[in-house]
Coordinates of C-alpha atoms and ligand atoms in Angstrom, one line a residue:
X1 CA 58.5 76.8 92.9
X2 CA 61.7 76.1 90.9
X3 CA 64.9 78.0 92.0
X4 CA 64.9 79.8 88.6
X5 CA 61.5 81.4 89.4
X6 CA 62.8 83.0 92.6
X7 CA 66.3 83.7 91.3
X8 CA 67.6 86.8 89.5
X9 CA 67.6 85.9 85.7
X10 CA 70.9 86.9 84.0
X11 CA 71.6 86.9 80.3
X12 CA 75.2 87.1 79.1
X13 CA 75.9 87.3 75.4
X14 CA 79.1 85.6 74.0
X15 CA 79.4 83.5 77.2
X16 CA 80.5 80.2 75.6
X17 CA 84.2 81.2 76.1
X18 CA 86.5 83.8 77.5
X19 CA 85.4 86.5 80.0
X20 CA 81.7 85.9 79.3
X21 CA 82.1 82.3 80.4
X22 CA 83.9 83.4 83.6
X23 CA 81.1 85.9 84.3
X24 CA 78.6 83.0 83.8
X25 CA 80.6 80.8 86.2
X26 CA 81.0 83.4 88.8
X27 CA 77.4 84.7 88.8
X28 CA 75.8 81.2 88.7
X29 CA 77.9 80.2 91.7
X30 CA 76.2 83.0 93.8
X31 CA 73.0 82.1 95.6
X32 CA 69.9 83.5 93.9
X33 CA 71.3 83.9 90.3
X34 CA 70.1 81.8 87.3
X35 CA 72.4 82.3 84.3
X36 CA 71.3 82.1 80.7
X37 CA 74.6 81.4 78.9
X38 CA 74.4 83.1 75.5
X39 CA 76.2 81.7 72.5
X40 CA 75.8 82.4 68.8
X41 CA 76.7 78.7 68.1
X42 CA 74.1 76.4 69.8
X43 CA 76.6 73.5 70.2
X44 CA 79.3 75.6 71.8
X45 CA 76.7 77.1 74.2
X46 CA 75.4 73.6 75.1
X47 CA 78.9 72.4 75.8
X48 CA 79.9 75.4 77.9
X49 CA 76.7 75.3 79.9
X50 CA 77.2 71.6 80.5
X51 CA 80.7 72.3 81.9
X52 CA 79.2 74.6 84.5
X53 CA 76.1 72.5 85.2
X54 CA 78.4 69.5 85.8
X55 CA 79.9 71.6 88.6
X56 CA 76.5 72.0 90.1
X57 CA 76.0 75.6 88.9
X58 CA 72.6 77.2 87.9
X59 CA 73.1 77.7 84.2
X60 CA 71.2 77.0 80.9
X61 CA 72.3 77.7 77.4
X62 CA 70.5 80.0 75.0
X63 CA 71.3 80.8 71.4
X64 CA 71.8 84.4 70.7
X65 CA 73.6 86.1 67.8
X66 CA 73.7 89.8 68.4
X67 CA 73.9 90.6 64.7
X68 CA 70.6 88.8 63.9
X69 CA 67.2 90.4 64.7
X70 CA 65.6 87.0 64.3
X71 CA 68.0 85.5 66.9
X72 CA 67.4 88.4 69.3
X73 CA 63.6 88.1 68.9
X74 CA 63.7 84.3 69.4
X75 CA 65.8 84.6 72.6
X76 CA 63.5 87.3 73.9
X77 CA 60.5 85.1 73.1
X78 CA 62.0 82.1 75.0
X79 CA 62.8 84.2 78.1
X80 CA 59.4 85.8 78.0
X81 CA 57.7 82.3 77.9
X82 CA 59.9 80.9 80.6
X83 CA 60.5 83.7 83.1
X84 CA 58.5 86.8 81.8
X85 CA 61.3 89.1 83.0
X86 CA 65.1 89.7 82.8
X87 CA 67.0 91.1 85.8
X88 CA 70.5 91.4 84.4
X89 CA 71.7 91.8 80.8
X90 CA 75.5 91.6 80.2
X91 CA 76.4 92.8 76.7
X92 CA 79.7 90.9 76.5
X93 CA 79.8 89.6 72.9
X94 CA 82.7 91.2 71.1
X95 CA 85.2 90.8 68.3
X96 CA 88.6 92.3 67.5
X97 CA 89.4 91.7 63.9
X98 CA 92.8 92.0 62.1
X99 CA 93.4 95.7 61.5
X100 CA 97.0 95.5 60.2
X101 CA 97.9 96.5 56.7
X102 CA 94.3 96.6 55.4
X103 CA 92.7 99.3 53.3
X104 CA 89.9 99.9 50.8
X105 CA 87.0 97.4 50.8
X106 CA 88.7 95.1 53.3
X107 CA 89.0 98.0 55.8
X108 CA 85.3 98.9 55.1
X109 CA 84.3 95.3 55.9
X110 CA 86.4 95.4 59.1
X111 CA 84.6 98.5 60.3
X112 CA 81.3 97.0 59.4
X113 CA 81.8 93.6 61.0
X114 CA 83.4 95.1 64.2
X115 CA 80.7 97.7 64.8
X116 CA 78.0 95.1 63.9
X117 CA 78.9 93.1 67.0
X118 CA 80.6 95.4 69.4
X119 CA 78.4 98.5 69.0
X120 CA 75.2 97.9 66.9
X121 CA 74.9 94.4 68.4
X122 CA 75.0 95.7 71.9
X123 CA 72.5 98.4 71.1
X124 CA 70.0 96.1 69.4
X125 CA 70.4 93.5 72.1
X126 CA 69.6 96.1 74.7
X127 CA 66.5 97.3 72.7
X128 CA 65.3 93.7 72.4
X129 CA 65.4 93.1 76.1
X130 CA 64.1 96.4 77.4
X131 CA 60.6 95.1 77.8
X132 CA 61.8 92.1 79.8
X133 CA 64.1 94.3 81.9
X134 CA 61.2 96.6 82.6
X135 CA 59.4 93.7 84.2
X136 CA 62.3 93.3 86.8
X137 CA 62.2 95.2 90.1
X138 CA 66.0 95.8 89.8
X139 CA 67.2 96.0 86.2
X140 CA 71.0 95.9 85.7
X141 CA 72.9 96.3 82.4
X142 CA 76.6 95.9 81.9
X143 CA 78.4 96.8 78.7
X144 CA 81.8 95.2 78.2
X145 CA 83.9 98.1 77.0
X146 CA 87.6 98.6 77.0
X147 CA 90.1 101.2 78.2
X148 CA 91.3 101.3 74.6
X149 CA 88.0 103.0 73.9
X150 CA 88.8 105.9 76.3
X151 CA 89.4 109.2 74.5
X152 CA 91.5 110.4 77.4
X153 CA 93.8 107.4 77.2
X154 CA 94.3 107.5 73.4
X155 CA 97.8 108.9 73.7
X156 CA 98.7 106.8 76.7
X157 CA 97.9 103.4 75.1
X158 CA 100.0 103.4 72.0
X159 CA 98.3 100.5 70.1
X160 CA 96.5 101.6 66.9
X161 CA 93.4 99.5 66.4
X162 CA 91.2 102.4 65.2
X163 CA 88.4 100.1 64.3
X164 CA 88.1 98.3 67.6
X165 CA 88.9 101.4 69.7
X166 CA 86.2 103.5 68.0
X167 CA 83.7 100.7 68.4
X168 CA 84.2 100.7 72.2
X169 CA 84.3 104.5 72.4
X170 CA 80.8 104.5 70.7
X171 CA 79.7 101.8 73.1
X172 CA 80.4 104.0 76.0
X173 CA 78.1 106.7 74.6
X174 CA 75.4 104.0 74.1
X175 CA 75.8 103.0 77.8
X176 CA 75.3 106.6 78.8
X177 CA 72.2 106.9 76.7
X178 CA 70.6 104.0 78.5
X179 CA 71.9 105.0 81.9
X180 CA 70.3 108.5 81.4
X181 CA 67.1 107.1 79.9
X182 CA 66.4 104.8 82.9
X183 CA 68.0 106.8 85.7
X184 CA 64.8 107.9 87.3
X185 CA 63.4 104.3 87.1
X186 CA 66.3 103.1 89.3
X187 CA 68.1 101.0 86.6
X188 CA 71.9 100.5 87.1
X189 CA 73.6 100.7 83.7
X190 CA 77.4 100.7 83.5
X191 CA 80.4 99.9 81.3
X192 CA 83.2 97.7 82.5
X193 CA 86.8 97.2 81.2
X194 CA 88.0 93.7 82.0
X195 CA 91.7 94.5 81.6
X196 CA 94.0 92.9 79.1
X197 CA 93.1 89.2 79.6
X198 CA 94.3 86.1 77.7
X199 CA 91.4 85.1 75.5
X200 CA 90.7 84.0 72.0
X201 CA 90.0 87.7 71.1
X202 CA 93.8 88.5 71.4
X203 CA 95.2 85.0 70.6
X204 CA 95.7 84.6 74.4
X205 CA 98.3 87.3 74.5
X206 CA 96.6 89.2 77.4
X207 CA 98.5 89.5 80.7
X208 CA 95.6 88.9 83.0
X209 CA 93.2 85.9 83.4
X210 CA 89.6 85.9 82.1
X211 CA 88.6 85.1 85.7
X212 CA 90.0 88.5 86.8
X213 CA 88.4 90.1 83.7
X214 CA 85.0 88.9 85.0
X215 CA 85.4 90.5 88.5
X216 CA 84.2 94.1 87.8
X217 CA 81.3 93.0 85.5
X218 CA 80.0 90.6 88.2
X219 CA 80.2 93.5 90.7
X220 CA 78.2 95.7 88.4
X221 CA 75.7 93.0 87.7
X222 CA 75.0 92.6 91.5
X223 CA 74.8 96.4 92.3
X224 CA 72.3 97.2 95.1
X225 CA 69.8 100.0 95.2
X226 CA 72.6 102.5 96.2
X227 CA 74.9 101.4 93.4
X228 CA 76.3 103.6 90.7
X229 CA 74.8 104.2 87.2
X230 CA 76.4 105.7 84.1
X231 CA 80.0 104.9 85.0
X232 CA 83.0 103.4 83.2
X233 CA 85.2 101.3 85.5
X234 CA 87.6 98.4 85.8
X235 CA 88.4 96.4 88.9
X236 CA 91.0 99.1 89.7
X237 CA 88.4 101.9 89.7
X238 CA 87.0 104.7 87.5
X239 CA 88.4 105.0 84.0
X240 CA 88.6 108.5 82.4
X241 CA 86.2 108.9 79.4
Ligands
LIG1 N1 90.3 90.0 76.3 C1 90.6 91.3 76.6 O1 91.8 91.6 76.9 C2 89.6 92.3 76.5 C3 89.9 93.7 76.9 C4 88.9 94.6 76.8 C5 87.6 94.3 76.5 N2 87.3 93.0 76.1 C6 85.9 92.8 75.8 O2 85.4 91.7 76.5 C7 84.4 91.0 75.8 C8 84.6 89.5 75.8 O3 85.8 89.3 75.1 P1 86.8 88.0 75.3 O4 88.2 88.6 75.5 O5 86.3 87.1 76.4 O6 86.8 87.4 73.9 P2 86.4 85.9 73.4 O7 87.0 84.9 74.3 O8 86.8 85.9 71.9 O9 84.8 85.9 73.5 C9 84.0 86.7 72.7 C10 82.6 86.1 72.7 O10 81.8 86.9 71.9 C11 81.1 86.0 71.0 N3 80.6 86.6 69.8 C12 81.3 87.1 68.7 N4 80.4 87.5 67.8 C13 79.2 87.3 68.3 C14 77.9 87.5 67.8 N5 77.6 88.0 66.5 N6 76.8 87.2 68.5 C15 77.0 86.7 69.8 N7 78.2 86.4 70.3 C16 79.3 86.7 69.5 C17 82.1 84.9 70.7 O11 81.4 83.7 70.2 P3 82.3 82.6 69.4 O12 82.9 81.7 70.5 O13 81.2 81.9 68.6 O14 83.3 83.2 68.6 C18 82.6 84.6 72.1 O15 81.7 83.8 72.9 C19 84.4 91.6 74.4 O16 83.4 92.6 74.3 C20 85.7 92.3 74.3 O17 85.8 93.4 73.4 C21 88.2 92.0 76.1

């Protein structure tokens, strides 16, 4: 029997770079985890997966664009054919578009394109993989959120970014929807903030590393039976809603 048949199968969206890539690296280096490295661009995904496979890690690329129903269906079909279940889904794909000095139709497009990935994309990805997660004995879902989406911390974090921040606030509600829906079935569904990490998303201005940004998501992906569900945390602990 191949290792991937006995391992936990993990799908990470937007894992060809940044924090998603570091989550893929970390989880695939643990015994018993087989990582499907999601990328909207097939070539970038193949290259990123090769980087990790060359280090002896248990990774394979998969094409997945969270804004495309066809892409989601195709990825679900491939995972069904190959594994017939999914143990961990990490909704990591995200964008932060320019929000400065825009208005009118450009602002409308910015709201649309941001929510299409960060919020609707995560929701529709989760919906597409619920049947496969239901076939796992221990389903885990991690939503990559942000402390900037916290209502409590709106005043405390003085950056504007109303588009990005509201997309993550809505994402937290989506996380709670799924946590509540699958609570009695034992699923662990949580949101993680990686901290302000230097990635392409912020032109590498973040103060922390993407490796550190992966830590809490990896912890949540590996929660045991007594692990939490319906929470919003960072590696420092609980974040106020
Ligand atoms: N960096 C931070 O400080 C920070 C803080 C709080 C939360 N976060 C969250 O952490 C997550 C990862 O961000 P990051 O900082 O690692 O950014 P990143 O390096 O820019 O990575 C974002 C990933 O999402 C992918 N993506 C974008 N649109 C997609 C789509 N339609 N379908 C599938 N994948 C798509 C990107 O693909 P391409 O490579 O093709 O563009 C990329 O792989 C995001 O949800 C972000 O909001 C980041």
